[in-house]
Amino acid sequence: QVRLVESGGGLAQPGGSLRLSCAASGRIFSGYDMAWYRQAPGKERELVARISPGGSPYYVDSVKGRFTISRDNSKNTVHLQMNSLTPEDTAVYYCNRLSASLVWGQGTQVTVSS
């Protein structure tokens, strides 16, 4: 069974940075749009950013200019560089295909607090 493993979360101060990584067993990223999602307490899971197989990114307005999504198809990994973090970015972050067709991993907790 394919497993998605997110890592890199933690506690950051407002204005700080974190870099999230997503790895998976098998070549399940190649040829697919990949995405990062997040779910804050009491809220539904939402799309944060996506990246095409060729590397073209898209960001939701709330993270535009602060987050950068990237991928390494040869290593089957996807990353999310998060800068200028705010408390509103606090959530559990997940990666998946844009279609969310893979079984969700456990995610990685990001907490932004002073």
PDB file of C-alpha atoms in Angstrom:
ATOM      1  CA  GLN A   1       0.000   0.000   0.000  1.00  0.00           C
ATOM      2  CA  VAL A   2       1.274   3.465  -0.862  1.00  0.00           C
ATOM      3  CA  ARG A   3       2.201   5.544   2.139  1.00  0.00           C
ATOM      4  CA  LEU A   4       2.541   9.294   2.238  1.00  0.00           C
ATOM      5  CA  VAL A   5       4.864  10.562   4.934  1.00  0.00           C
ATOM      6  CA  GLU A   6       4.916  14.242   5.812  1.00  0.00           C
ATOM      7  CA  SER A   7       7.622  15.766   7.967  1.00  0.00           C
ATOM      8  CA  GLY A   8       9.200  19.040   8.957  1.00  0.00           C
ATOM      9  CA  GLY A   9       6.471  20.570  11.055  1.00  0.00           C
ATOM     10  CA  GLY A  10       6.943  22.023  14.483  1.00  0.00           C
ATOM     11  CA  LEU A  11       6.614  25.174  16.518  1.00  0.00           C
ATOM     12  CA  ALA A  12       7.541  28.446  14.892  1.00  0.00           C
ATOM     13  CA  GLN A  13       7.263  32.037  16.004  1.00  0.00           C
ATOM     14  CA  PRO A  14       5.269  34.523  13.963  1.00  0.00           C
ATOM     15  CA  GLY A  15       7.454  35.624  11.096  1.00  0.00           C
ATOM     16  CA  GLY A  16       9.432  32.413  11.211  1.00  0.00           C
ATOM     17  CA  SER A  17       9.956  29.690   8.647  1.00  0.00           C
ATOM     18  CA  LEU A  18       9.511  25.968   8.287  1.00  0.00           C
ATOM     19  CA  ARG A  19      10.170  23.568   5.446  1.00  0.00           C
ATOM     20  CA  LEU A  20       7.839  20.648   5.018  1.00  0.00           C
ATOM     21  CA  SER A  21       8.665  17.504   3.111  1.00  0.00           C
ATOM     22  CA  CYS A  22       6.523  14.743   1.708  1.00  0.00           C
ATOM     23  CA  ALA A  23       7.846  11.384   0.632  1.00  0.00           C
ATOM     24  CA  ALA A  24       6.138   8.313  -0.680  1.00  0.00           C
ATOM     25  CA  SER A  25       6.905   4.754  -1.496  1.00  0.00           C
ATOM     26  CA  GLY A  26       6.827   4.046  -5.173  1.00  0.00           C
ATOM     27  CA  ARG A  27       6.676   6.360  -8.130  1.00  0.00           C
ATOM     28  CA  ILE A  28       3.295   7.819  -7.351  1.00  0.00           C
ATOM     29  CA  PHE A  29       4.122  11.473  -7.922  1.00  0.00           C
ATOM     30  CA  SER A  30       5.378  11.264 -11.479  1.00  0.00           C
ATOM     31  CA  GLY A  31       2.914  12.656 -13.974  1.00  0.00           C
ATOM     32  CA  TYR A  32       0.500  13.986 -11.361  1.00  0.00           C
ATOM     33  CA  ASP A  33      -0.256  17.402  -9.957  1.00  0.00           C
ATOM     34  CA  MET A  34       0.799  17.242  -6.310  1.00  0.00           C
ATOM     35  CA  ALA A  35      -0.556  19.420  -3.573  1.00  0.00           C
ATOM     36  CA  TRP A  36      -0.238  20.477   0.015  1.00  0.00           C
ATOM     37  CA  TYR A  37      -3.367  20.749   2.099  1.00  0.00           C
ATOM     38  CA  ARG A  38      -3.936  21.846   5.672  1.00  0.00           C
ATOM     39  CA  GLN A  39      -6.575  21.377   8.302  1.00  0.00           C
ATOM     40  CA  ALA A  40      -6.895  23.773  11.187  1.00  0.00           C
ATOM     41  CA  PRO A  41      -8.770  22.824  14.365  1.00  0.00           C
ATOM     42  CA  GLY A  42     -12.494  22.875  13.766  1.00  0.00           C
ATOM     43  CA  LYS A  43     -12.123  23.562  10.060  1.00  0.00           C
ATOM     44  CA  GLU A  44     -12.253  21.504   6.908  1.00  0.00           C
ATOM     45  CA  ARG A  45      -9.149  20.460   5.066  1.00  0.00           C
ATOM     46  CA  GLU A  46      -8.188  23.063   2.462  1.00  0.00           C
ATOM     47  CA  LEU A  47      -5.829  23.297  -0.453  1.00  0.00           C
ATOM     48  CA  VAL A  48      -2.746  25.412   0.181  1.00  0.00           C
ATOM     49  CA  ALA A  49      -0.625  24.962  -2.937  1.00  0.00           C
ATOM     50  CA  ARG A  50      -0.252  22.662  -5.894  1.00  0.00           C
ATOM     51  CA  ILE A  51       2.452  21.951  -8.442  1.00  0.00           C
ATOM     52  CA  SER A  52       2.196  20.474 -11.896  1.00  0.00           C
ATOM     53  CA  PRO A  53       4.381  17.621 -13.124  1.00  0.00           C
ATOM     54  CA  GLY A  54       6.477  20.215 -14.927  1.00  0.00           C
ATOM     55  CA  GLY A  55       6.869  22.370 -11.845  1.00  0.00           C
ATOM     56  CA  SER A  56       4.291  25.114 -12.358  1.00  0.00           C
ATOM     57  CA  PRO A  57       2.976  26.217  -8.970  1.00  0.00           C
ATOM     58  CA  TYR A  58      -0.339  27.577  -7.775  1.00  0.00           C
ATOM     59  CA  TYR A  59      -1.041  29.112  -4.379  1.00  0.00           C
ATOM     60  CA  VAL A  60      -4.164  30.139  -2.577  1.00  0.00           C
ATOM     61  CA  ASP A  61      -4.262  33.849  -1.871  1.00  0.00           C
ATOM     62  CA  SER A  62      -3.630  33.486   1.854  1.00  0.00           C
ATOM     63  CA  VAL A  63      -0.144  32.010   1.312  1.00  0.00           C
ATOM     64  CA  LYS A  64       0.858  33.652  -1.946  1.00  0.00           C
ATOM     65  CA  GLY A  65       4.229  35.328  -1.643  1.00  0.00           C
ATOM     66  CA  ARG A  66       5.058  33.464   1.571  1.00  0.00           C
ATOM     67  CA  PHE A  67       5.002  29.778   0.648  1.00  0.00           C
ATOM     68  CA  THR A  68       6.909  27.981  -2.098  1.00  0.00           C
ATOM     69  CA  ILE A  69       6.050  24.516  -3.321  1.00  0.00           C
ATOM     70  CA  SER A  70       8.608  22.393  -5.111  1.00  0.00           C
ATOM     71  CA  ARG A  71       9.056  18.823  -6.212  1.00  0.00           C
ATOM     72  CA  ASP A  72      11.828  16.410  -7.033  1.00  0.00           C
ATOM     73  CA  ASN A  73      10.417  13.774  -9.334  1.00  0.00           C
ATOM     74  CA  SER A  74      13.598  11.718  -9.223  1.00  0.00           C
ATOM     75  CA  LYS A  75      13.326  11.405  -5.451  1.00  0.00           C
ATOM     76  CA  ASN A  76       9.547  11.210  -5.313  1.00  0.00           C
ATOM     77  CA  THR A  77       9.359  14.113  -2.888  1.00  0.00           C
ATOM     78  CA  VAL A  78       7.389  17.327  -2.580  1.00  0.00           C
ATOM     79  CA  HIS A  79       8.339  20.239  -0.369  1.00  0.00           C
ATOM     80  CA  LEU A  80       6.674  23.328   1.029  1.00  0.00           C
ATOM     81  CA  GLN A  81       8.865  26.202   2.145  1.00  0.00           C
ATOM     82  CA  MET A  82       6.851  28.391   4.477  1.00  0.00           C
ATOM     83  CA  ASN A  83       8.097  31.872   5.343  1.00  0.00           C
ATOM     84  CA  SER A  84       6.589  34.782   7.249  1.00  0.00           C
ATOM     85  CA  LEU A  85       4.405  32.407   9.185  1.00  0.00           C
ATOM     86  CA  THR A  86       1.381  33.729  11.068  1.00  0.00           C
ATOM     87  CA  PRO A  87      -0.799  32.123  13.739  1.00  0.00           C
ATOM     88  CA  GLU A  88      -3.416  31.590  11.037  1.00  0.00           C
ATOM     89  CA  ASP A  89      -1.054  29.064   9.411  1.00  0.00           C
ATOM     90  CA  THR A  90      -1.401  26.776  12.418  1.00  0.00           C
ATOM     91  CA  ALA A  91      -2.761  23.467  11.148  1.00  0.00           C
ATOM     92  CA  VAL A  92      -1.902  19.909  10.308  1.00  0.00           C
ATOM     93  CA  TYR A  93      -0.357  19.867   6.844  1.00  0.00           C
ATOM     94  CA  TYR A  94      -0.827  16.999   4.401  1.00  0.00           C
ATOM     95  CA  CYS A  95       0.393  16.212   0.925  1.00  0.00           C
ATOM     96  CA  ASN A  96      -1.487  14.271  -1.705  1.00  0.00           C
ATOM     97  CA  ARG A  97      -2.186  14.265  -5.370  1.00  0.00           C
ATOM     98  CA  LEU A  98      -4.329  17.235  -6.309  1.00  0.00           C
ATOM     99  CA  SER A  99      -7.185  14.807  -6.828  1.00  0.00           C
ATOM    100  CA  ALA A 100      -6.651  13.571  -3.261  1.00  0.00           C
ATOM    101  CA  SER A 101      -6.735  10.064  -4.670  1.00  0.00           C
ATOM    102  CA  LEU A 102      -4.147   8.595  -2.338  1.00  0.00           C
ATOM    103  CA  VAL A 103      -4.717   7.470   1.218  1.00  0.00           C
ATOM    104  CA  TRP A 104      -3.979  10.406   3.489  1.00  0.00           C
ATOM    105  CA  GLY A 105      -0.875  10.276   5.621  1.00  0.00           C
ATOM    106  CA  GLN A 106      -0.718  11.376   9.221  1.00  0.00           C
ATOM    107  CA  GLY A 107       0.291  14.869   8.312  1.00  0.00           C
ATOM    108  CA  THR A 108       2.703  17.121  10.128  1.00  0.00           C
ATOM    109  CA  GLN A 109       1.645  19.628  12.764  1.00  0.00           C
ATOM    110  CA  VAL A 110       2.592  23.258  12.272  1.00  0.00           C
ATOM    111  CA  THR A 111       2.039  25.568  15.207  1.00  0.00           C
ATOM    112  CA  VAL A 112       2.770  29.262  14.931  1.00  0.00           C
ATOM    113  CA  SER A 113       2.817  30.987  18.256  1.00  0.00           C
ATOM    114  CA  SER A 114       4.900  33.373  20.280  1.00  0.00           C
TER     115      SER A 114
END
